[in-house]
Coordinates of C-alpha atoms in Angstrom, one line a residue:
Chain A
M525 CA 36.2 6.1 35.3
A526 CA 35.0 8.0 38.4
S527 CA 38.1 9.7 39.5
H528 CA 39.6 8.8 42.9
E529 CA 43.1 8.6 44.2
S530 CA 44.5 5.2 43.6
T531 CA 45.6 3.4 46.8
F532 CA 47.2 0.6 44.7
R533 CA 50.7 -0.1 45.9
P534 CA 52.3 -3.2 44.3
A535 CA 53.8 -5.1 47.2
T536 CA 56.3 -7.3 45.4
H537 CA 59.0 -6.6 42.9
A538 CA 57.2 -8.7 40.3
G539 CA 54.0 -6.8 41.0
K540 CA 55.8 -3.5 40.4
W541 CA 57.4 -4.9 37.2
L542 CA 53.9 -5.9 35.9
D543 CA 52.3 -2.6 37.0
E544 CA 54.7 -0.7 34.7
R545 CA 53.9 -2.9 31.8
L546 CA 50.3 -3.9 32.1
P547 CA 48.5 -2.2 35.0
L548 CA 45.7 -4.7 35.1
P549 CA 45.9 -5.4 38.9
R550 CA 45.8 -1.6 39.4
L551 CA 42.7 -1.3 37.2
M552 CA 40.9 -4.1 39.1
H553 CA 42.0 -2.6 42.5
G554 CA 40.7 0.8 41.4
Q555 CA 37.4 -0.5 40.1
F556 CA 36.5 -3.3 42.5
V557 CA 38.4 -2.7 45.7
D558 CA 38.7 1.0 46.6
F559 CA 36.0 2.2 44.2
P560 CA 33.9 4.8 46.0
T561 CA 30.4 3.3 46.8
P562 CA 27.6 5.4 48.2
R563 CA 27.4 4.6 51.9
N564 CA 23.6 4.3 51.9
I565 CA 23.0 1.7 49.2
N566 CA 20.5 -1.0 50.2
Y567 CA 20.1 -4.7 49.4
L568 CA 18.5 -3.9 46.0
W569 CA 22.0 -2.8 45.0
T570 CA 23.3 -6.4 45.3
T571 CA 21.3 -7.5 42.2
G572 CA 24.1 -6.4 39.8
G573 CA 26.5 -8.8 41.5
L574 CA 23.8 -11.5 41.5
L575 CA 23.3 -11.1 37.8
T576 CA 27.0 -11.3 37.1
F577 CA 27.1 -14.5 39.2
F578 CA 24.3 -16.1 37.3
L579 CA 25.8 -15.2 33.9
G580 CA 28.9 -17.0 35.1
V581 CA 26.8 -20.0 36.3
Q582 CA 24.9 -20.2 33.0
I583 CA 28.1 -20.1 31.0
A584 CA 29.9 -22.7 33.1
T585 CA 27.0 -25.2 33.2
G586 CA 26.2 -24.5 29.6
I587 CA 29.7 -25.3 28.3
V588 CA 29.6 -28.7 30.1
L589 CA 26.0 -29.5 29.0
A590 CA 27.1 -28.8 25.4
M591 CA 29.5 -31.7 25.7
H592 CA 26.6 -34.1 26.0
Y593 CA 23.8 -32.4 24.1
I594 CA 23.1 -33.4 20.4
P595 CA 21.5 -30.6 18.4
S596 CA 19.5 -32.7 15.9
A597 CA 15.7 -33.2 15.6
G598 CA 16.1 -36.9 16.0
E599 CA 18.3 -37.0 19.1
A600 CA 17.9 -33.7 20.9
F601 CA 15.1 -34.8 23.2
S602 CA 16.6 -38.1 24.1
S603 CA 20.1 -36.5 24.7
V604 CA 18.6 -34.2 27.2
E605 CA 16.9 -37.1 28.9
A606 CA 20.3 -38.9 28.9
I607 CA 21.9 -35.9 30.5
R608 CA 19.4 -36.1 33.3
R609 CA 19.6 -39.9 33.8
D610 CA 23.0 -41.2 32.6
V611 CA 25.6 -38.4 32.6
N612 CA 27.6 -38.1 35.8
Y613 CA 26.0 -35.2 37.7
G614 CA 24.1 -34.4 34.5
W615 CA 20.9 -34.1 36.6
L616 CA 22.5 -31.4 38.7
L617 CA 24.1 -29.5 35.9
R618 CA 21.0 -29.5 33.8
N619 CA 18.8 -28.4 36.8
I620 CA 21.2 -25.6 37.6
H621 CA 21.2 -24.4 34.0
M622 CA 17.4 -24.7 33.7
V623 CA 16.5 -23.1 37.0
G624 CA 19.4 -20.7 36.6
A625 CA 17.7 -19.2 33.6
S626 CA 14.6 -18.4 35.7
F627 CA 16.6 -17.0 38.6
F628 CA 18.7 -14.9 36.2
F629 CA 15.4 -13.3 35.0
L630 CA 14.1 -12.9 38.5
A631 CA 17.3 -11.0 39.5
A632 CA 17.0 -9.0 36.2
Y633 CA 13.4 -7.9 36.9
I634 CA 14.3 -6.8 40.4
H635 CA 17.3 -5.0 39.0
I636 CA 15.2 -3.2 36.4
A637 CA 12.4 -2.3 38.9
R638 CA 15.1 -0.9 41.2
G639 CA 16.3 1.3 38.4
L640 CA 12.8 2.5 37.7
Y641 CA 12.1 3.3 41.3
Y642 CA 15.3 5.2 42.1
G643 CA 15.5 6.9 38.8
S644 CA 18.8 5.2 37.9
Y645 CA 18.2 6.0 34.2
K646 CA 18.4 9.7 34.7
A647 CA 21.3 11.9 33.6
P648 CA 24.1 11.1 33.5
R649 CA 23.2 7.4 33.5
E650 CA 21.2 7.2 30.2
V651 CA 23.8 5.2 28.3
L652 CA 24.2 2.9 31.3
W653 CA 20.4 2.3 31.2
I654 CA 20.3 1.8 27.5
I655 CA 23.1 -0.8 27.6
G656 CA 21.1 -2.5 30.3
V657 CA 18.0 -2.7 28.0
V658 CA 20.3 -4.2 25.3
I659 CA 21.5 -6.8 27.8
F660 CA 17.9 -7.6 28.6
L661 CA 17.1 -8.1 24.9
L662 CA 20.1 -10.3 24.5
M663 CA 19.1 -12.3 27.5
M664 CA 15.6 -12.8 26.1
A665 CA 17.0 -14.0 22.7
T666 CA 19.4 -16.4 24.5
A667 CA 16.7 -17.8 26.8
F668 CA 14.3 -18.2 23.9
M669 CA 16.8 -20.2 21.8
G670 CA 17.9 -22.2 24.9
Y671 CA 14.3 -23.2 25.5
S672 CA 14.1 -24.6 22.0
L673 CA 17.0 -27.1 22.6
P674 CA 15.2 -29.8 24.7
W675 CA 12.9 -30.2 21.6
G676 CA 9.8 -30.9 23.6
Q677 CA 6.3 -29.8 22.6
M678 CA 6.6 -26.4 24.3
S679 CA 10.0 -25.9 22.8
F680 CA 8.8 -26.6 19.3
W681 CA 5.7 -24.5 19.5
A682 CA 7.4 -21.6 21.2
V683 CA 9.9 -21.5 18.3
T684 CA 7.0 -21.7 15.8
V685 CA 5.0 -18.9 17.4
I686 CA 7.9 -16.6 18.1
T687 CA 9.6 -17.0 14.7
N688 CA 6.1 -16.5 13.1
L689 CA 6.0 -13.0 14.7
F690 CA 8.2 -11.9 11.8
S691 CA 5.5 -13.0 9.2
S692 CA 3.5 -10.1 10.4
I693 CA 5.8 -8.0 8.1
D694 CA 3.7 -9.5 5.3
A695 CA 1.0 -6.9 6.2
V696 CA 3.5 -4.1 5.2
I697 CA 5.5 -5.7 2.4
P698 CA 3.7 -8.8 1.1
G699 CA 6.0 -11.8 0.9
L700 CA 8.9 -10.2 2.9
G701 CA 7.7 -11.6 6.3
T702 CA 7.4 -15.1 4.9
R703 CA 10.9 -14.8 3.3
I704 CA 12.3 -13.8 6.7
V705 CA 10.6 -16.6 8.5
Q706 CA 11.8 -19.2 6.0
W707 CA 15.3 -17.8 6.3
L708 CA 15.1 -18.1 10.1
W709 CA 13.8 -21.7 9.8
G710 CA 16.0 -22.8 6.9
G711 CA 12.9 -24.5 5.5
F712 CA 9.1 -24.3 5.1
S713 CA 8.5 -25.2 8.7
V714 CA 10.4 -25.4 12.0
S715 CA 12.7 -28.4 11.7
G716 CA 16.0 -29.9 12.9
T717 CA 17.8 -27.3 10.7
T718 CA 16.2 -24.6 12.8
L719 CA 17.3 -26.4 16.0
T720 CA 20.9 -26.6 14.9
R721 CA 21.3 -22.9 14.2
F722 CA 19.5 -22.0 17.4
Y723 CA 22.0 -24.1 19.2
A724 CA 25.0 -22.4 17.6
L725 CA 23.5 -19.0 18.5
H726 CA 22.6 -20.1 22.0
Y727 CA 26.3 -20.9 22.6
L728 CA 27.4 -17.6 21.1
L729 CA 25.1 -15.1 22.7
P730 CA 26.1 -15.5 26.3
F731 CA 29.6 -14.4 25.4
V732 CA 28.2 -11.4 23.6
I733 CA 26.2 -10.7 26.8
A734 CA 29.4 -10.9 28.8
G735 CA 31.0 -8.3 26.6
V736 CA 28.0 -6.0 26.8
V737 CA 28.0 -6.5 30.6
G738 CA 31.6 -5.2 30.5
L739 CA 30.4 -2.0 28.8
H740 CA 27.6 -1.8 31.4
I741 CA 30.1 -1.9 34.3
W742 CA 32.4 0.5 32.5
A743 CA 29.5 3.0 32.0
L744 CA 28.5 2.4 35.7
H745 CA 32.0 3.1 37.0
Q746 CA 32.3 6.2 34.7
V747 CA 29.3 7.9 36.3
G748 CA 29.2 6.2 39.7
Q749 CA 26.4 4.2 41.3
N750 CA 23.0 5.7 42.1
N751 CA 21.7 5.3 45.6
P752 CA 18.3 5.4 47.4
T753 CA 18.5 9.2 47.8
G754 CA 19.3 9.7 44.1
I755 CA 21.9 12.4 45.1
D756 CA 25.4 12.3 43.8
I757 CA 28.5 11.6 46.0
K758 CA 29.6 15.1 46.9
Q759 CA 32.2 14.6 49.7
P760 CA 34.4 11.8 51.0
S761 CA 32.0 11.0 53.9
D762 CA 29.3 10.1 51.3
S763 CA 31.1 7.0 50.2
V764 CA 32.8 3.9 51.4
P765 CA 35.3 1.7 49.5
M766 CA 33.7 -1.1 47.6
A767 CA 35.8 -3.7 49.4
P768 CA 34.9 -4.7 52.0
Y769 CA 31.7 -2.8 52.5
A770 CA 29.7 -3.4 49.3
V771 CA 31.5 -6.7 48.5
L772 CA 30.5 -8.3 51.8
K773 CA 26.9 -7.0 51.4
D774 CA 26.9 -8.6 47.9
I775 CA 28.2 -11.9 49.2
F776 CA 25.6 -12.0 52.0
A777 CA 22.7 -11.3 49.6
L778 CA 24.1 -13.8 47.1
S779 CA 24.2 -16.5 49.8
V780 CA 20.6 -15.9 50.7
F781 CA 19.5 -15.9 47.0
V782 CA 21.5 -19.0 46.2
L783 CA 19.8 -20.8 49.1
L784 CA 16.5 -20.1 47.5
F785 CA 18.0 -21.1 44.1
A786 CA 19.3 -24.4 45.6
W787 CA 15.8 -25.2 47.0
F788 CA 14.5 -25.0 43.4
V789 CA 17.4 -26.9 41.9
F790 CA 17.2 -29.8 44.3
Y791 CA 13.5 -30.0 45.2
L792 CA 11.5 -28.2 42.5
P793 CA 13.5 -28.3 39.3
D794 CA 10.5 -28.5 37.0
Y795 CA 8.2 -26.3 39.0
L796 CA 8.9 -23.2 36.8
G797 CA 8.7 -25.2 33.6
H798 CA 5.9 -26.9 31.8
S799 CA 5.1 -30.6 31.8
D800 CA 4.3 -30.6 28.1
N801 CA 7.9 -30.0 27.4
Y802 CA 8.6 -33.6 28.4
I803 CA 6.6 -34.8 25.4
E804 CA 8.8 -34.9 22.3
A805 CA 8.2 -32.3 19.6
N806 CA 5.4 -33.2 17.2
P807 CA 5.0 -30.8 14.2
L808 CA 1.5 -32.1 13.6
S809 CA -0.1 -31.4 17.0
T810 CA -0.1 -28.1 18.9
P811 CA -0.7 -28.6 22.6
P812 CA -4.1 -27.3 23.6
H813 CA -2.7 -24.5 25.8
I814 CA 0.7 -23.2 24.9
V815 CA 2.5 -20.8 27.2
P816 CA 6.0 -19.4 27.2
E817 CA 8.3 -19.6 30.3
W818 CA 7.1 -17.4 33.1
Y819 CA 9.5 -14.6 32.5
F820 CA 8.0 -14.0 29.0
L821 CA 4.3 -14.1 30.1
P822 CA 3.7 -10.3 30.4
Y823 CA 4.9 -9.8 26.8
Y824 CA 2.9 -12.8 25.6
A825 CA -0.2 -11.2 27.3
I826 CA 0.4 -8.0 25.4
L827 CA 0.8 -9.8 22.1
R828 CA -2.5 -11.7 22.6
A829 CA -4.4 -8.6 24.0
I830 CA -4.4 -6.9 20.6
P831 CA -6.7 -8.5 18.0
D832 CA -4.6 -7.4 15.1
K833 CA -1.5 -9.5 14.2
L834 CA 0.9 -6.8 13.1
L835 CA -0.2 -4.4 15.8
G836 CA 0.1 -7.1 18.5
V837 CA 3.6 -7.8 17.4
I838 CA 4.5 -4.1 17.4
A839 CA 2.9 -3.6 20.8
M840 CA 4.9 -6.6 22.2
F841 CA 8.3 -5.3 20.9
S842 CA 7.6 -1.7 21.8
S843 CA 6.7 -2.7 25.4
I844 CA 10.4 -3.4 25.8
L845 CA 11.9 -1.0 23.3
L846 CA 10.1 1.9 25.0
L847 CA 12.3 1.4 28.1
I848 CA 15.2 2.8 26.0
F849 CA 13.4 6.2 26.0
V850 CA 12.5 6.2 29.7
P851 CA 15.3 8.6 30.5
W852 CA 13.6 11.2 28.3
L853 CA 10.0 10.2 29.0
D854 CA 10.5 10.9 32.7
T855 CA 10.5 14.7 33.0
S856 CA 11.1 14.9 36.8
R857 CA 14.3 16.6 38.1
V858 CA 14.3 14.4 41.1
R859 CA 15.7 10.9 40.6
S860 CA 14.5 8.8 43.5
A861 CA 10.8 7.9 44.0
K862 CA 11.6 8.2 47.7
Y863 CA 11.1 12.0 47.2
R864 CA 8.4 11.7 44.6
P865 CA 5.0 11.3 46.4
V866 CA 2.9 11.0 43.3
Y867 CA 5.2 9.0 41.1
K868 CA 5.7 6.4 43.9
W869 CA 2.1 5.3 43.6
F870 CA 2.2 5.1 39.8
F871 CA 5.4 3.1 40.0
W872 CA 3.6 0.4 42.2
M873 CA 0.6 0.4 39.8
F874 CA 3.0 -0.2 37.0
V875 CA 4.6 -3.1 38.9
I876 CA 1.1 -4.5 39.6
S877 CA 0.1 -4.2 35.9
V878 CA 3.2 -6.1 34.8
I879 CA 2.5 -8.9 37.3
A880 CA -1.1 -8.9 36.3
L881 CA -0.1 -9.2 32.6
G882 CA 2.1 -12.1 33.6
Y883 CA -0.8 -13.9 35.3
L884 CA -3.1 -13.2 32.3
G885 CA -0.4 -14.4 29.9
S886 CA -0.6 -17.8 31.5
K887 CA -4.4 -18.0 31.0
P888 CA -6.2 -19.1 27.8
P889 CA -7.1 -16.4 25.3
E890 CA -10.8 -16.1 26.2
P891 CA -13.0 -13.9 28.3
P892 CA -12.6 -12.5 30.9
Y893 CA -8.8 -12.8 30.6
V894 CA -8.6 -11.1 27.3
G895 CA -10.5 -8.1 28.5
W896 CA -8.3 -7.7 31.6
A897 CA -5.2 -8.2 29.4
R898 CA -6.3 -5.3 27.2
F899 CA -6.9 -3.1 30.3
F900 CA -3.4 -3.8 31.8
T901 CA -1.8 -3.5 28.3
A902 CA -3.4 0.0 28.0
Y903 CA -2.1 0.9 31.5
Y904 CA 1.4 -0.3 30.7
F905 CA 1.7 2.0 27.7
L906 CA -0.2 4.8 29.5
H907 CA 2.3 4.7 32.3
L908 CA 5.3 5.0 30.0
L909 CA 4.0 7.4 27.4
V910 CA 1.6 9.7 29.4
I911 CA 1.9 9.3 33.2
L912 CA 5.7 9.4 33.3
P913 CA 6.0 12.7 31.4
I914 CA 3.1 14.4 33.1
V915 CA 3.8 13.4 36.7
G916 CA 7.3 14.7 36.4
V917 CA 5.9 18.2 35.6
I918 CA 2.9 18.5 37.9
E919 CA 4.4 16.7 41.0
N920 CA 5.8 18.7 43.9
P921 CA 8.7 16.6 45.1
R922 CA 9.7 16.4 48.8
A923 CA 12.8 18.3 50.0
L924 CA 16.0 16.4 49.2
P925 CA 18.6 15.9 51.9
R926 CA 21.7 18.0 51.4
S927 CA 24.0 15.0 51.0
I928 CA 24.1 11.3 51.3
T929 CA 25.8 11.7 54.7
E930 CA 22.9 13.9 55.9
A931 CA 20.4 11.4 54.7
V932 CA 22.1 8.7 56.8
L933 CA 23.2 10.6 59.9
G934 CA 20.7 13.4 60.0
K935 CA 21.9 17.0 60.3
E936 CA 25.7 17.3 60.5
P937 CA 26.8 19.8 63.1
A938 CA 30.3 19.8 61.7
T939 CA 29.3 21.2 58.3
Q940 CA 28.8 24.8 57.6
G941 CA 25.8 24.2 55.4
A942 CA 23.7 22.5 58.0
R943 CA 24.3 25.2 60.6
A944 CA 23.7 28.2 58.4
G945 CA 20.8 26.7 56.5
G946 CA 19.0 25.1 59.4
G947 CA 15.8 27.0 58.7
K948 CA 15.5 26.0 55.1
Chain B
M725 CA 48.3 21.9 -0.4
A726 CA 47.0 22.7 3.1
S727 CA 46.8 26.4 2.3
H728 CA 44.2 25.9 -0.4
T729 CA 40.8 26.3 1.2
A730 CA 38.3 25.2 -1.5
E731 CA 40.1 22.7 -3.6
E732 CA 38.9 21.0 -6.7
P733 CA 38.6 17.2 -6.3
N734 CA 41.9 15.8 -7.4
R735 CA 43.0 12.3 -8.5
R736 CA 43.8 11.4 -4.9
D737 CA 40.2 12.1 -3.8
F738 CA 38.9 10.0 -6.7
I739 CA 41.2 7.1 -5.8
V740 CA 40.1 7.2 -2.1
I741 CA 36.4 7.2 -3.0
A742 CA 36.8 4.5 -5.6
A743 CA 38.8 2.3 -3.1
Q744 CA 36.1 2.8 -0.4
A745 CA 33.3 1.9 -2.8
F746 CA 35.2 -1.1 -3.9
A747 CA 35.8 -2.2 -0.3
A748 CA 32.1 -1.7 0.5
V749 CA 30.9 -3.8 -2.4
G750 CA 33.5 -6.5 -1.6
A751 CA 32.4 -6.5 2.1
A752 CA 28.7 -6.9 1.0
A753 CA 29.6 -9.7 -1.4
A754 CA 31.6 -11.5 1.2
L755 CA 28.7 -11.2 3.7
W756 CA 26.1 -12.6 1.4
P757 CA 27.1 -16.3 1.7
F758 CA 27.0 -16.0 5.5
I759 CA 23.4 -14.7 5.2
D760 CA 22.1 -16.9 2.4
Q761 CA 23.4 -20.2 4.0
M762 CA 20.4 -19.9 6.4
N763 CA 17.8 -20.0 3.5
P764 CA 16.1 -23.3 2.8
D765 CA 18.7 -25.6 1.2
A766 CA 18.5 -27.6 -2.0
S767 CA 17.2 -30.8 -0.3
T768 CA 14.4 -28.8 1.3
Q769 CA 13.6 -27.0 -1.9
A770 CA 13.5 -30.3 -3.8
L771 CA 10.6 -31.8 -1.7
A772 CA 8.2 -33.2 -4.2
S773 CA 4.5 -33.1 -4.4
T774 CA 2.3 -35.5 -2.4
E775 CA -0.5 -37.7 -3.6
V776 CA -3.4 -38.6 -1.4
D777 CA -6.1 -41.2 -1.7
L778 CA -9.4 -39.7 -0.5
S779 CA -11.5 -42.9 -0.7
P780 CA -11.4 -43.8 3.0
V781 CA -12.5 -40.3 4.0
K782 CA -16.3 -40.4 4.7
P783 CA -18.5 -37.3 4.7
G784 CA -18.0 -35.4 7.9
Q785 CA -14.5 -36.9 8.4
A786 CA -11.1 -35.1 8.0
I787 CA -7.5 -36.2 7.5
T788 CA -4.2 -34.5 8.0
I789 CA -1.3 -35.2 5.7
V790 CA 2.2 -33.7 5.5
W791 CA 3.3 -31.7 2.5
R792 CA 6.7 -29.8 2.6
G793 CA 6.8 -30.4 6.3
K794 CA 3.5 -28.7 6.8
P795 CA 0.3 -30.3 7.8
V796 CA -2.5 -30.2 5.2
F797 CA -6.1 -30.5 6.3
I798 CA -8.5 -32.4 4.0
R799 CA -12.1 -32.3 5.1
N800 CA -15.0 -34.1 3.4
R801 CA -17.6 -31.6 4.2
M802 CA -21.3 -32.3 5.0
P803 CA -23.8 -30.7 2.5
E804 CA -25.0 -28.3 5.3
E805 CA -21.4 -27.2 6.0
V806 CA -21.0 -26.4 2.3
S807 CA -24.3 -24.5 2.2
T808 CA -23.4 -22.6 5.4
A809 CA -20.0 -21.6 3.8
K810 CA -21.7 -20.5 0.6
A811 CA -24.3 -18.4 2.4
V812 CA -21.7 -16.1 3.9
K813 CA -21.4 -12.6 2.4
I814 CA -17.9 -11.4 1.4
A815 CA -18.6 -8.2 3.4
D816 CA -18.8 -10.2 6.6
L817 CA -15.3 -11.7 6.1
K818 CA -12.3 -10.4 7.9
D819 CA -10.1 -11.4 4.9
P820 CA -11.9 -11.0 1.5
S821 CA -9.2 -12.7 -0.5
A822 CA -9.6 -16.4 -1.6
R823 CA -5.9 -17.2 -0.5
N824 CA -6.0 -19.9 -3.1
D825 CA -2.5 -20.6 -4.6
A826 CA -4.2 -21.5 -7.9
L827 CA -6.0 -18.2 -8.2
P828 CA -4.8 -14.6 -8.3
E829 CA -4.5 -12.5 -5.1
S830 CA -7.6 -10.5 -6.1
A831 CA -10.0 -13.5 -6.2
K832 CA -12.8 -13.2 -3.7
A833 CA -13.0 -15.5 -0.7
T834 CA -16.2 -17.3 -1.9
D835 CA -16.6 -20.9 -1.1
E836 CA -16.4 -21.6 -4.9
N837 CA -13.0 -19.9 -5.0
R838 CA -11.6 -22.1 -2.2
T839 CA -12.7 -25.5 -3.6
K840 CA -12.7 -27.2 -7.0
A841 CA -15.9 -27.0 -9.1
G842 CA -18.0 -30.1 -8.8
K843 CA -15.9 -31.3 -5.8
E844 CA -17.2 -28.7 -3.3
N845 CA -17.4 -31.2 -0.5
W846 CA -13.6 -31.5 -0.5
L847 CA -11.8 -28.7 1.3
V848 CA -8.0 -28.8 1.2
L849 CA -6.1 -26.3 3.4
V850 CA -2.6 -25.8 4.8
G851 CA -3.4 -26.5 8.4
I852 CA -1.3 -23.7 9.9
C853 CA -2.9 -20.8 11.7
T854 CA -2.1 -17.6 9.8
H855 CA -1.6 -15.8 13.1
L856 CA 1.5 -17.4 14.6
G857 CA 1.7 -20.8 13.0
C858 CA 0.0 -23.2 15.5
I859 CA -2.1 -26.1 14.2
P860 CA -5.8 -25.3 14.6
K861 CA -8.1 -27.8 16.3
G862 CA -11.1 -29.2 14.4
Q863 CA -9.7 -32.3 12.5
S864 CA -10.8 -34.9 15.1
M865 CA -14.4 -35.6 16.0
G866 CA -14.0 -34.5 19.6
D867 CA -12.1 -31.3 18.8
A868 CA -13.4 -27.8 19.5
K869 CA -14.3 -26.4 16.1
G870 CA -14.8 -22.8 17.1
D871 CA -17.8 -20.6 16.9
Y872 CA -18.1 -21.0 13.1
G873 CA -17.9 -24.8 12.9
G874 CA -14.6 -25.0 11.1
W875 CA -11.4 -24.8 13.0
F876 CA -10.3 -23.2 16.3
C877 CA -6.7 -22.2 17.0
P878 CA -6.1 -22.8 20.8
C879 CA -2.9 -20.7 20.9
H880 CA -4.5 -17.3 20.5
G881 CA -8.1 -18.0 19.9
S882 CA -8.7 -17.6 16.1
H883 CA -12.0 -19.1 14.8
Y884 CA -12.2 -20.3 11.2
D885 CA -15.5 -21.2 9.4
T886 CA -16.4 -24.3 7.3
A887 CA -14.5 -22.9 4.3
G888 CA -11.3 -22.2 6.5
R889 CA -11.9 -18.5 6.5
I890 CA -10.9 -16.4 9.4
R891 CA -14.0 -15.0 11.2
Q892 CA -12.9 -14.1 14.7
G893 CA -9.5 -13.7 16.5
P894 CA -6.1 -12.3 15.8
A895 CA -5.3 -14.2 12.6
P896 CA -5.1 -11.9 9.6
R897 CA -5.7 -14.2 6.7
N898 CA -7.8 -17.2 5.7
L899 CA -6.2 -20.6 5.8
E900 CA -4.1 -21.0 2.6
V901 CA -5.4 -23.3 -0.1
P902 CA -2.4 -25.1 -1.5
P903 CA -2.0 -25.9 -5.2
Y904 CA -3.6 -29.3 -5.9
E905 CA -5.4 -31.2 -8.6
F906 CA -7.7 -34.2 -8.8
L907 CA -6.0 -37.1 -10.5
S908 CA -9.1 -39.2 -10.4
A909 CA -12.4 -39.0 -8.5
T910 CA -10.7 -40.1 -5.2
Q911 CA -7.1 -39.1 -5.7
I912 CA -5.5 -35.7 -5.4
K913 CA -1.9 -34.4 -5.9
I914 CA -0.8 -31.5 -3.7
G915 CA 2.1 -29.3 -4.9

């Protein structure tokens, strides 16, 4: 943990007694009360708190929904309808859980984009970043299995398409892909057997995520938070205690975000979903236009952009797995894009290409959409594999401020460095 | 003991390695039931074959039946659909293999190899797109049948011809021909 003098003083006799035996309050105080936080972090640094909040919301609503949901092919669809119509406050709990998944991903995408913009993956935060990618993958698996549970047409065909991705292994080792797919299904097609196991895993994975989030926070507090300048905390005036400064900022941002969330929960619960999912699953009829939930659309566009099955699947998975290598693909010595005039432009082009892929993923697989999907898929990989390493070498970064304090307050007359090095 | 730098393996080393190997094999054996329980169970494996009466299916019509939980397409092809399928050169096909469960893997994807001799008008296929498992369109009269007059998968845009062979799009293989036999002139048994 980032070392700082503990200000924890147990006030009561019982507190002192516990502190000598299990210093848990001391640990929490050190990590979440007087933990040094860069004084210049902006509102993008509240997304971590948002994500923790939404993980809690999903687990809390999920546990109570599980008390009413029936994971069988015959009853799943009607049990979800019963939750919405009959169960006391079932409509509210289900809407929170369903819209909560979308807002969880929205916060995660902002969180990831912030990391990419401010170079939060650079040394010494590589492990922190990789754990984040692992959490993202676990979130995707959890969301995918959760989406199967209402057992509507979109649920059923999403499960069919995504599990069939593994059959592409048949192109490498004939028969193995089919074996894996049948193992996942527990049969020769997607059935109630598949639904039951997805339900079991959907209940398990959020707790795995919670554990990995613990590692993420541990790694974060070991190296300390990044900040918009990308410079480390060097002196006491560069930081403020987490409570009340960062905590209140988190609470304010959370309140605003939850207002938007509540608007969707109460007024637009199905806006982010697909109406076909209110038709019960029919294994003999594929809806004419199947699309995943919005947060998977960019990857779906990449999958469809490539005309070869195996290569399409490889491209889709590597579009996420490549993120693991970003700390080493980015060769720049400067963390924050604020001081990287060239990279800054490429960052926004990358964001635009991901949004464009999301739009194209929602469109049918025909011209002109397929052509554009190929263009933006190419750009996505070009950014990560070519632009990121080259820009880091050829770019001439702007001069960094001497410290976080200087970035906030301008030149400090009190410090030796600013006086002596004024001409630099 | 500690003063010896390069020591011959002794009985203690052997016991440690043997115990570790034993534990590893035991762990793998204990893990297997947890993995294998997810494979298709006995009731799924035991699903019998399906018999279908073809007499109500007029030329140009198609029916879909369920076999092993999977849709099977049966199309009574028009003579021109058969002749179109026969005229295609193997070199023009994306997947040159017949994909007929009754024939070896090396069999060529000719129309003859995907139907039964003398019953060329009947085409029997597993109706699952070989890309990612959607059900292609083309069974109903009003369906889009794709650029090659057979089936069109709406999910990712694969086009199949009148012999169920992949011609365009991301699907890697021709639609599978399941094992089936004619019990009489108008009756088949699949499986």
